[in-house]
Amino acid sequence: MLDHPVSDFLASSAALCDAVLRLRGPALAEELGRIARNVLSSPYGLYQAAAAADGAAEPVWAAATLCLAQDIVYERQGFGRYLVGGRQSYDDNDRQRLASLAALTASVLQVHALAQRSTNAYAQVEAQLRQQSQILDQIHESVLTMDQSGFITSWNKGAERLFGYSECEALGQNILFLYEDEDTAFHDAFVEQGGRLMEVRRRKKSGEVFWASLSLSPLYDMEERAVGLIAYLSDITERKQAEERLHHLAYYDALTGLPNRTLLTKLLDQALTVAQRGKMLGCVLFIDLNRFKLINDTLGRRIGDELLRQISLRFRSALRDPDLVARLGGDEFAVGLFDISQHFEASMVAQKLLASLVQPFLIEGHDLRVGASIGISVYPQDGSDAETLLRLADIAMYRAKQAGHGEEESVTFYSQDMNQGMQERMRLEIGLRHALGHGQLLLHYQPKFALASGRIIGAEALVRWHHPERGMIPPVEFIPLAEATGLVVQVGEWVLEAACAQAQSWKLAGLPPIRLAVNVSAREFTAALPGRVSETLERYGLEPCWLELEITESTLMHNIDRVIGIMDRITALGVALSLDDFGTGYSSLSYLKRFPIDTLKIDRSFTTGIPGDTNDCAIASTIISIAQQLRHKVIAEGVETVEQLAFLKSAGCDQVQGYLFSRPLPALEFERALRQNWDLDG
């Protein structure tokens, strides 16, 4: 028996492993047989695989020589057998070597079989994934997955076609980069509400925004835990555009683009619900054009249609953004007003609509003029739903048309008492417009006295309206009307002009310069004001010391920097500024330091309670203290008693005006009072 060193067996073991890894079929059997012959130093030896060993015939040499056989088994799984022979004899060591070789072979073949099965399984999974990927890439729909934070984890070809981003560009990006508005948050609720279907707007790589149908489903891991979302998207832009066209046809007038009666009714009912919760007023205006039928019948429908289009544009421009305007059909329009506090504001809007029709319409060489009759119904007095308010406004419109004989512009409320109030207001407004150009306005001057000297140091110019039939109309009646209609700007311009003209007259008469205070409304306080003041002073040859402008706190509350810029330009002219009604508004003391004003004026509402009302006393004292700290003069208006005067004097007030000293005086009486006070005639 031959002894084989350990190194020979190890070499055979390595050869065995190499053979199992590299070879298959007969080549593997031949190599394993060679290894067996080498391990047992036998001339004959072979490996028979399990499938071949059962029915295989014994080799010729097996019957002629001494042989050893050894089954190759691993945990009851047979892999075949070894058969060796050709030696004179074999001992137990030989049998042990062959058994060891068989055990090693079985172990290697077992590991190799497991590896093959794993490889085959992986290959099958890989093939399935490739097939699924191909299927996803072939479908038209865009499919992508994302984690719970919205970061994209897969992106199919459909997504590439839809959005224009390649898979490399999209993977790892947050889904928000596809949103139309990138500030939109990614909601975790999507993960919990899988399967929800919605219509969304998304943005392509090109920047194009489109409508998409989006379906979201949860994405689970092997343990059924939600790990993200599967999103299915398809472009529905054409469908949405078709829906919008249908919606527009159903709810908008094809000629003018305005809402039609159906949409107006819906919008009015919605607005009425809001008005009801907020206990607000609302008004519906029913508008019927005058003389339109004549134009349409005479010049044809094409010109009539263009006229309606242009009228709709003028109506829209005359209204505020929240106001509703619709075309009901033919030459009838309707307007809904809900952001109002008093019903008479509707009549002001009606006048604006009528005013928008004053300028002629130039269409194909024709100079066309139309008017309108307007009926107004009021919520909640006249009705609580859109149909009722429209019906009653329609009735009021017919009353207006009858009042104007179908030709003249007319406005009528459905409610008689409101109608009377509106008619009075309209007469007053028309009268005020007339008064501006026909010498019915005049100025009275209320003297201002310096407490230190008792002398008249100026006057406040106050506008008065002398109506030829009604006599003197109190300012409390027409000043609010002027402010509401915008006429206050024209009135203010007239007051500045008249005050400077009177100052020129007094200057030429030899009177010393005194400051004439002119009130400036918030509407007048624009960038054009300094230029107008400068031009007026120059035209009348007046030094700036003749003029003072009084502005209210409310004027200062909008766009502080712009207001201060205008004030600086006025004071640069040498014209003094006075802050009127101080304490009734909301001006901040931090802003007050920045305003280039000369005088603070204590409102009469605080003066009235002095000295009996401790609150009024405290407010007046505080205003005087603030003025002193800011080095402003203080004037108190509405001083009517000696007790009020005594308190103000002791508190450090500089100037006063009020009935205790003088009521507002016509120009000649004021001049006489000034001469007497200054002893100019002595």
XYZ file of C-alpha atoms in Angstrom:
682
model
C 0.000 0.000 0.000
C 1.354 3.418 -0.911
C 1.388 6.400 1.443
C 0.082 9.626 -0.059
C 1.218 12.866 1.502
C -1.352 15.398 2.723
C -0.232 17.862 0.063
C -1.344 15.460 -2.690
C -4.822 15.227 -1.176
C -5.074 19.016 -0.796
C -4.040 19.431 -4.405
C -6.706 16.945 -5.422
C -9.256 18.857 -3.318
C -8.418 22.093 -5.098
C -8.674 20.359 -8.437
C -12.069 18.964 -7.375
C -13.443 22.404 -6.504
C -12.107 23.863 -9.725
C -13.663 21.076 -11.781
C -17.106 21.482 -10.194
C -16.989 25.242 -10.831
C -15.756 25.030 -14.439
C -17.001 21.767 -15.952
C -20.333 20.206 -16.750
C -21.550 16.789 -18.030
C -19.007 14.208 -19.386
C -16.117 16.608 -18.929
C -16.879 16.926 -15.215
C -17.305 13.125 -14.870
C -13.983 12.514 -16.617
C -12.152 15.008 -14.397
C -13.660 13.587 -11.194
C -12.672 10.061 -12.311
C -9.116 11.240 -12.927
C -9.020 12.817 -9.442
C -10.240 9.530 -7.876
C -7.556 7.544 -9.753
C -4.947 10.009 -8.594
C -6.056 9.955 -4.937
C -6.015 6.112 -4.805
C -3.083 5.615 -7.228
C -5.197 3.269 -9.308
C -5.025 2.622 -13.063
C -8.804 2.628 -13.299
C -11.372 4.974 -11.794
C -14.526 6.787 -12.783
C -17.310 9.033 -11.477
C -20.870 8.075 -12.219
C -23.509 10.805 -11.705
C -26.657 9.798 -9.843
C -28.851 9.893 -12.927
C -26.379 7.754 -14.909
C -25.359 5.400 -12.112
C -28.746 3.693 -11.716
C -28.966 2.139 -15.161
C -25.292 2.157 -16.200
C -23.453 -1.097 -17.049
C -20.384 -1.994 -15.089
C -17.120 -1.208 -16.878
C -15.166 -4.218 -18.250
C -12.249 -3.695 -15.857
C -14.599 -3.806 -12.832
C -15.185 -7.556 -13.347
C -11.538 -8.362 -14.122
C -9.846 -6.491 -11.280
C -10.180 -5.717 -7.601
C -12.445 -2.628 -7.192
C -13.549 -0.085 -4.541
C -16.890 1.706 -4.765
C -18.109 4.718 -2.731
C -21.500 6.496 -2.932
C -21.415 10.295 -2.982
C -24.156 11.426 -0.548
C -24.886 14.716 1.282
C -27.650 14.644 3.835
C -29.521 11.822 2.066
C -29.135 13.501 -1.299
C -27.181 11.292 -3.672
C -24.929 12.789 -6.301
C -23.574 9.480 -7.789
C -20.604 7.275 -6.914
C -16.898 6.718 -7.327
C -15.583 3.377 -8.692
C -11.799 2.638 -8.727
C -9.782 -0.520 -9.413
C -6.750 -2.176 -11.044
C -4.489 -2.549 -7.992
C -3.398 -5.809 -6.424
C -5.014 -4.855 -3.142
C -6.781 -2.041 -1.226
C -6.660 -1.541 2.536
C -8.713 0.464 5.039
C -6.640 3.589 4.397
C -7.583 3.418 0.750
C -11.224 3.014 1.645
C -10.937 5.997 4.007
C -9.351 8.157 1.339
C -12.078 7.268 -1.143
C -14.753 7.979 1.493
C -13.156 11.356 2.268
C -13.028 12.196 -1.426
C -16.676 11.235 -1.808
C -17.688 13.342 1.208
C -15.761 16.344 -0.145
C -17.281 15.863 -3.595
C -20.809 15.645 -2.150
C -20.237 18.837 -0.138
C -18.883 20.772 -3.122
C -21.658 19.538 -5.413
C -24.268 20.504 -2.769
C -22.909 24.046 -2.448
C -22.681 24.329 -6.210
C -26.285 23.151 -6.599
C -27.498 25.751 -4.073
C -25.514 28.471 -5.824
C -26.976 27.425 -9.149
C -30.506 27.516 -7.790
C -29.911 30.999 -6.278
C -28.397 32.189 -9.532
C -31.316 30.812 -11.493
C -33.811 32.390 -9.087
C -32.014 35.754 -9.302
C -31.957 35.477 -13.069
C -35.678 34.757 -13.081
C -36.369 37.748 -10.813
C -34.141 39.923 -12.966
C -35.949 38.746 -16.067
C -39.310 39.474 -14.457
C -38.144 42.955 -13.456
C -36.907 43.577 -16.994
C -40.254 42.465 -18.341
C -42.162 44.661 -15.869
C -39.911 47.607 -16.691
C -40.527 47.049 -20.395
C -44.274 46.882 -19.752
C -44.174 50.125 -17.719
C -42.096 51.817 -20.395
C -44.456 50.742 -23.155
C -47.666 51.989 -21.559
C -48.644 55.551 -22.413
C -49.392 56.556 -18.810
C -46.751 58.228 -16.682
C -45.817 56.106 -13.652
C -43.429 57.126 -10.921
C -42.761 56.210 -7.307
C -41.582 58.345 -4.432
C -40.683 57.896 -0.814
C -42.656 59.313 2.081
C -40.816 62.633 1.820
C -41.697 63.013 -1.836
C -38.310 62.118 -3.338
C -38.646 60.255 -6.654
C -37.404 56.640 -6.609
C -38.506 55.415 -10.074
C -39.490 57.100 -13.344
C -40.827 55.308 -16.430
C -40.639 56.238 -20.096
C -44.176 57.601 -19.954
C -43.014 60.092 -17.315
C -40.091 61.024 -19.570
C -42.472 61.675 -22.472
C -44.943 63.595 -20.303
C -42.554 65.850 -18.395
C -39.509 65.934 -20.688
C -37.095 64.918 -17.912
C -34.953 61.798 -18.344
C -34.796 59.150 -15.632
C -31.350 60.414 -14.563
C -32.670 63.969 -14.211
C -35.722 62.953 -12.213
C -34.447 60.286 -9.807
C -33.606 61.730 -6.395
C -35.496 64.970 -7.059
C -38.365 65.993 -4.803
C -41.750 65.801 -6.493
C -42.213 69.537 -5.784
C -39.979 70.414 -8.741
C -42.861 69.351 -11.016
C -45.439 71.535 -9.255
C -46.743 74.696 -10.870
C -46.309 76.473 -7.544
C -43.116 75.254 -5.873
C -44.267 76.624 -2.519
C -46.938 73.908 -2.373
C -46.107 71.484 0.405
C -45.899 67.727 -0.055
C -48.583 66.300 2.214
C -47.959 63.111 4.166
C -51.727 62.635 4.048
C -51.246 61.342 0.514
C -49.519 58.288 1.946
C -52.473 57.606 4.215
C -55.068 58.241 1.529
C -53.772 56.072 -1.262
C -55.885 55.647 -4.330
C -57.212 59.179 -4.238
C -57.815 60.696 -7.651
C -57.389 64.370 -8.336
C -56.833 66.872 -11.126
C -53.695 68.927 -10.726
C -51.542 71.419 -12.581
C -47.948 70.411 -13.209
C -44.964 71.959 -14.981
C -42.893 70.357 -17.773
C -39.156 70.756 -18.310
C -39.970 73.263 -21.072
C -41.834 75.418 -18.522
C -45.236 74.575 -19.985
C -47.948 74.158 -17.357
C -50.551 71.484 -18.057
C -53.492 69.723 -16.431
C -52.942 66.126 -15.291
C -55.109 63.403 -13.830
C -53.238 62.087 -10.794
C -53.948 58.818 -9.006
C -51.989 57.989 -5.864
C -51.605 54.562 -4.263
C -49.523 53.529 -1.249
C -46.249 51.682 -1.842
C -45.552 48.906 0.700
C -42.406 46.964 1.605
C -42.180 43.182 2.214
C -43.552 43.636 5.722
C -46.613 45.587 4.493
C -45.315 48.881 5.828
C -46.055 52.028 3.802
C -42.769 53.301 2.383
C -43.981 55.746 -0.263
C -46.413 56.372 -3.098
C -47.071 55.173 -6.608
C -48.278 58.004 -8.818
C -50.077 57.561 -12.141
C -50.398 60.685 -14.260
C -51.920 61.417 -17.642
C -52.275 64.668 -19.551
C -55.895 65.894 -19.518
C -55.222 69.414 -20.796
C -57.403 68.992 -23.875
C -60.294 67.684 -21.772
C -59.946 70.545 -19.293
C -59.885 73.054 -22.123
C -63.007 71.475 -23.574
C -64.675 71.628 -20.154
C -63.686 75.280 -19.819
C -65.146 76.025 -23.258
C -68.379 74.300 -22.286
C -68.422 76.122 -18.950
C -67.854 79.436 -20.701
C -70.651 78.728 -23.149
C -72.969 77.773 -20.286
C -72.201 80.665 -17.971
C -70.870 83.553 -20.069
C -72.324 85.776 -22.730
C -70.699 84.898 -26.053
C -70.800 88.493 -27.347
C -69.415 90.492 -24.425
C -67.642 87.830 -22.365
C -69.572 88.951 -19.286
C -71.374 86.465 -17.009
C -74.851 85.583 -18.228
C -78.027 85.486 -16.182
C -77.407 81.890 -15.003
C -73.964 82.644 -13.604
C -75.058 86.005 -12.212
C -77.834 84.284 -10.259
C -75.360 81.754 -8.796
C -72.850 84.459 -7.871
C -75.522 86.697 -6.387
C -76.860 83.884 -4.202
C -73.336 83.129 -2.984
C -72.736 86.797 -2.203
C -76.085 87.002 -0.421
C -75.058 84.120 1.832
C -71.879 85.980 2.778
C -73.843 89.221 3.260
C -76.311 87.444 5.516
C -73.530 86.100 7.762
C -71.883 89.507 7.929
C -75.195 91.387 8.251
C -74.209 93.496 5.235
C -76.218 95.359 2.630
C -76.419 94.407 -1.004
C -77.876 96.007 -4.119
C -78.809 94.789 -7.581
C -78.864 97.263 -10.479
C -80.944 96.399 -13.556
C -79.770 98.410 -16.579
C -81.671 98.895 -19.817
C -80.062 100.913 -22.601
C -81.921 103.854 -24.126
C -81.945 104.340 -27.920
C -80.108 101.047 -28.544
C -82.980 99.449 -30.460
C -83.087 102.406 -32.862
C -79.347 102.114 -33.544
C -79.524 98.331 -33.979
C -82.510 98.513 -36.351
C -81.055 101.384 -38.373
C -77.361 100.435 -38.691
C -77.584 96.667 -38.435
C -76.733 93.943 -35.996
C -72.963 94.038 -36.605
C -72.677 97.622 -35.391
C -75.184 96.903 -32.618
C -73.073 93.983 -31.386
C -69.903 96.066 -31.399
C -71.713 98.792 -29.488
C -72.737 96.251 -26.824
C -69.139 95.027 -26.565
C -67.833 98.547 -26.028
C -70.572 99.336 -23.505
C -69.656 96.208 -21.508
C -66.013 97.358 -21.387
C -67.019 100.795 -20.106
C -69.271 99.284 -17.461
C -66.491 96.963 -16.298
C -63.972 99.818 -16.070
C -66.441 101.964 -14.099
C -66.841 99.294 -11.403
C -64.566 97.931 -8.712
C -63.078 94.448 -8.939
C -65.469 92.913 -6.362
C -68.564 94.218 -8.189
C -70.486 91.830 -10.458
C -71.615 92.881 -13.927
C -73.511 90.640 -16.348
C -75.353 90.831 -19.625
C -78.850 89.440 -19.272
C -79.645 89.495 -22.989
C -80.472 92.063 -25.659
C -79.612 95.500 -24.321
C -80.089 94.585 -20.647
C -77.290 94.395 -18.092
C -77.197 93.819 -14.330
C -74.745 94.772 -11.593
C -74.405 93.263 -8.114
C -72.948 95.359 -5.273
C -72.215 93.861 -1.867
C -69.183 95.647 -0.453
C -71.235 98.680 0.593
C -72.324 100.143 3.930
C -75.210 102.417 2.830
C -77.817 101.823 0.162
C -77.305 105.276 -1.352
C -73.845 104.154 -2.505
C -75.686 102.176 -5.167
C -77.012 105.427 -6.632
C -73.437 106.720 -6.822
C -72.441 103.592 -8.755
C -75.464 104.070 -11.005
C -74.303 107.626 -11.741
C -70.823 106.310 -12.593
C -72.359 103.825 -15.021
C -74.415 106.572 -16.640
C -71.357 108.820 -16.778
C -69.443 106.054 -18.582
C -71.964 106.354 -21.444
C -71.612 110.135 -21.866
C -68.725 110.012 -24.354
C -69.915 108.930 -27.820
C -69.046 105.519 -29.255
C -67.151 105.716 -32.555
C -67.947 102.595 -34.597
C -67.221 102.314 -38.321
C -67.457 106.059 -38.773
C -70.668 106.430 -36.786
C -70.833 108.707 -33.746
C -73.236 106.795 -31.504
C -74.747 107.957 -28.223
C -76.776 105.865 -25.817
C -78.113 106.345 -22.328
C -79.635 104.005 -19.799
C -82.409 103.563 -17.290
C -81.389 101.878 -14.047
C -83.548 100.197 -11.416
C -82.167 99.271 -8.002
C -83.327 96.687 -5.442
C -81.804 96.396 -1.972
C -80.972 93.354 0.169
C -82.406 92.464 2.649
C -85.173 95.042 2.504
C -86.548 94.132 -0.910
C -85.630 90.460 -1.131
C -83.332 87.712 0.117
C -82.525 85.794 -3.077
C -81.080 86.629 -6.465
C -84.219 85.997 -8.536
C -86.353 88.239 -6.321
C -83.830 91.068 -6.311
C -83.430 90.862 -10.105
C -87.191 90.877 -10.610
C -87.739 93.890 -8.349
C -84.791 95.759 -9.878
C -86.392 95.087 -13.273
C -89.641 96.637 -12.027
C -87.714 99.651 -10.709
C -85.977 99.968 -14.078
C -89.337 100.263 -15.845
C -90.297 103.011 -13.396
C -87.038 104.783 -14.220
C -87.672 104.415 -17.946
C -91.172 105.861 -17.527
C -89.779 108.765 -15.504
C -87.262 109.483 -18.255
C -89.792 108.832 -21.052
C -87.451 106.202 -22.477
C -84.924 108.780 -23.610
C -83.432 110.528 -20.590
C -81.106 108.831 -18.124
C -82.918 107.950 -14.924
C -82.284 105.931 -11.757
C -85.002 104.578 -9.472
C -85.015 102.490 -6.305
C -87.684 99.832 -5.944
C -88.392 101.118 -2.425
C -90.170 104.478 -2.486
C -88.518 105.949 0.614
C -85.070 105.027 -0.656
C -86.003 106.443 -4.011
C -86.964 109.769 -2.473
C -83.685 109.900 -0.540
C -81.736 109.097 -3.687
C -83.584 111.710 -5.703
C -82.789 114.321 -3.060
C -79.154 113.262 -3.019
C -78.936 113.380 -6.800
C -80.510 116.858 -6.857
C -77.982 117.972 -4.265
C -75.084 116.519 -6.257
C -76.270 118.102 -9.509
C -76.756 121.390 -7.661
C -73.230 121.251 -6.213
C -71.755 120.629 -9.657
C -73.713 123.609 -10.898
C -72.649 125.725 -7.915
C -68.952 125.210 -8.707
C -69.293 126.971 -12.034
C -71.934 129.572 -11.265
C -70.633 131.568 -8.320
C -72.777 129.971 -5.630
C -69.819 129.019 -3.426
C -68.199 131.559 -1.121
C -65.696 131.611 1.733
C -66.136 132.571 5.349
C -63.122 133.118 7.577
C -62.961 132.049 11.211
C -60.265 134.054 13.029
C -57.425 132.344 14.895
C -56.164 134.132 18.017
C -52.774 133.954 19.729
C -53.344 133.486 23.469
C -50.158 135.338 24.385
C -51.069 138.573 22.578
C -54.815 138.229 21.962
C -54.248 139.209 18.338
C -55.657 137.595 15.207
C -52.776 135.700 13.619
C -54.716 133.923 10.859
C -58.005 132.434 9.795
C -59.463 129.174 8.576
C -61.121 129.497 5.160
C -64.459 127.648 5.283
C -66.534 127.018 2.171
C -70.203 127.950 2.139
C -72.898 127.202 -0.446
C -75.510 129.861 -1.096
C -78.246 128.110 -3.055
C -80.470 130.491 -5.082
C -83.649 128.759 -3.844
C -82.745 127.034 -0.564
C -80.460 129.729 0.796
C -77.397 128.733 2.817
C -76.885 124.961 2.740
C -74.948 123.766 5.816
C -71.520 122.244 5.115
C -72.604 119.106 7.002
C -75.013 118.391 4.117
C -72.815 118.937 1.093
C -69.218 118.244 2.269
C -69.853 114.478 2.877
C -71.592 114.372 -0.507
C -68.591 116.045 -2.136
C -66.256 113.500 -0.523
C -68.418 110.529 -1.573
C -68.736 111.676 -5.203
C -65.179 112.923 -5.656
C -66.351 116.515 -6.088
C -64.288 117.361 -3.020
C -61.250 117.696 -5.292
C -62.941 120.362 -7.408
C -64.277 122.078 -4.282
C -60.784 122.031 -2.765
C -59.280 123.547 -5.899
C -61.917 126.277 -5.817
C -61.238 127.029 -2.110
C -57.465 127.357 -2.685
C -58.059 129.658 -5.642
C -60.635 131.804 -3.809
C -58.543 132.073 -0.624
C -55.465 133.207 -2.553
C -57.527 135.696 -4.542
C -58.863 137.168 -1.260
C -55.369 137.238 0.241
C -54.148 139.194 -2.792
C -56.979 141.684 -2.277
C -56.022 142.175 1.394
C -52.354 142.464 0.496
C -53.107 145.191 -2.038
C -55.274 146.901 0.587
C -52.231 147.120 2.868
C -53.146 144.491 5.441
C -50.244 142.685 7.118
C -49.659 139.046 6.053
C -51.764 136.567 7.954
C -51.991 132.832 7.417
C -55.132 131.667 5.652
C -55.641 127.974 6.443
C -57.126 125.898 3.625
C -58.349 122.362 4.303
C -56.929 119.702 1.991
C -58.800 116.399 1.632
C -57.099 113.023 1.305
C -58.156 112.878 -2.362
C -56.387 116.179 -3.057
C -53.185 115.148 -1.296
C -51.376 113.856 -4.373
C -48.008 114.472 -5.995
C -49.636 117.243 -8.077
C -50.578 119.313 -4.994
C -47.201 121.087 -4.397
C -47.091 122.226 -8.020
C -50.648 123.517 -7.885
C -49.946 125.445 -4.661
C -46.794 126.976 -6.123
C -48.540 128.031 -9.331
C -51.465 129.566 -7.428
C -49.203 131.619 -5.121
C -47.180 132.838 -8.078
C -50.286 133.737 -10.075
C -51.599 135.963 -7.279
C -48.200 137.363 -6.317
C -48.395 136.031 -2.747
C -45.596 135.186 -0.384
C -45.889 131.663 1.145
C -46.460 133.178 4.618
C -50.030 133.992 3.499
C -50.976 130.323 3.191
C -51.319 127.327 5.490
C -52.625 123.898 4.502
C -54.595 121.833 7.000
C -54.505 118.064 6.533
C -56.219 115.354 8.592
C -54.638 112.349 10.286
C -56.450 109.962 7.925
C -54.493 111.490 5.038
C -51.260 110.330 6.652
C -52.212 106.699 7.141
C -51.489 105.450 3.609
C -48.007 105.177 2.120
C -46.128 107.199 4.745
C -43.030 107.746 2.626
C -45.074 109.112 -0.293
C -46.995 111.450 2.060
C -43.807 112.751 3.671
C -42.320 113.387 0.227
C -45.319 115.536 -0.730
C -45.197 117.375 2.622
C -41.484 118.114 2.192
C -42.142 119.653 -1.237
C -44.890 121.865 0.225
C -42.812 123.082 3.177
C -39.912 123.718 0.790
C -42.150 126.363 -0.796
C -42.395 128.077 2.604
C -46.041 127.057 3.086
C -46.896 125.913 6.623
C -48.660 122.613 7.336
C -51.166 122.045 10.124
C -52.339 118.616 11.308
C -56.121 118.935 11.713
C -58.323 116.888 14.083
C -55.274 115.542 15.894
C -56.128 112.735 18.314
C -59.102 111.388 16.361
C -57.028 109.285 13.958
C -54.382 106.611 14.300
C -51.092 108.299 13.453
C -48.097 106.848 15.218
C -45.923 109.153 17.308
C -42.883 107.639 15.612
C -44.267 108.914 12.304
C -45.334 112.225 13.817
C -41.664 113.062 14.433
C -41.014 112.692 10.701
C -43.857 114.922 9.500
C -42.687 118.480 8.671
C -45.704 120.131 10.268
C -45.904 123.488 12.002
C -49.075 123.167 14.094
C -51.176 120.492 15.814
C -54.875 121.208 15.981
C -56.913 119.838 18.906
C -60.225 118.537 17.605
C -63.418 120.189 18.887
C -64.625 116.783 20.165
C -61.979 117.047 22.914
C -62.421 120.776 23.530
C -66.157 120.402 24.209
C -65.724 118.443 27.426
C -63.130 120.774 28.956
C -62.845 121.329 31.885
C -65.607 119.053 33.223
C -64.538 115.824 31.464
C -61.291 114.513 32.935
C -60.614 112.348 29.866
C -60.921 115.315 27.491
C -58.683 117.349 29.791
C -56.073 114.589 29.851
C -56.151 114.217 26.057
C -55.853 117.962 25.449
C -52.986 118.262 27.961
C -51.197 115.300 26.337
C -51.535 116.765 22.840
C -50.142 120.090 24.073
C -47.259 118.289 25.800
C -46.449 116.256 22.668
C -46.489 119.412 20.550
C -44.147 121.205 22.925
C -41.703 118.292 22.900
C -41.772 118.210 19.099
C -41.569 122.035 18.953
C -44.921 122.399 17.235
C -47.498 125.083 17.934
C -50.922 124.002 19.205
C -54.304 125.439 18.303
C -57.603 124.363 19.852
C -60.800 124.663 17.831
C -64.358 124.872 19.098
C -63.539 127.100 22.106
C -66.854 128.472 23.329
C -66.516 129.183 27.082
C -64.147 131.140 29.291
C -63.579 127.956 31.345
C -62.311 126.160 28.277
C -60.086 129.117 27.474
C -58.669 129.239 31.002
C -57.791 125.542 30.991
C -56.138 125.683 27.573
C -54.155 128.765 28.494
C -52.906 127.174 31.722
C -51.987 123.978 29.823
C -49.763 125.937 27.418
C -51.937 126.068 24.302
C -50.666 128.644 21.771
C -53.720 129.511 19.675
C -57.509 129.141 19.750
C -60.492 129.551 17.479
C -64.172 129.251 18.269
C -67.421 131.048 18.929
C -66.098 132.516 22.199
C -64.016 134.814 20.014
C -65.750 134.834 16.653
C -67.963 132.839 14.367
C -66.804 132.346 10.729
C -67.134 135.754 9.022
C -67.683 136.886 5.428
C -64.603 138.503 3.884
C -65.615 142.110 4.573
C -66.539 141.421 8.198
C -63.308 139.519 8.779
C -61.305 142.397 7.296
C -63.101 144.825 9.617
C -62.427 142.573 12.644
C -58.777 142.246 11.667
C -58.330 146.018 11.351
C -59.938 146.579 14.733
C -57.904 143.842 16.411
C -54.665 145.196 14.975
C -55.818 148.827 15.394
C -54.962 149.456 11.757
C -57.558 152.198 11.282
C -56.362 154.294 14.187
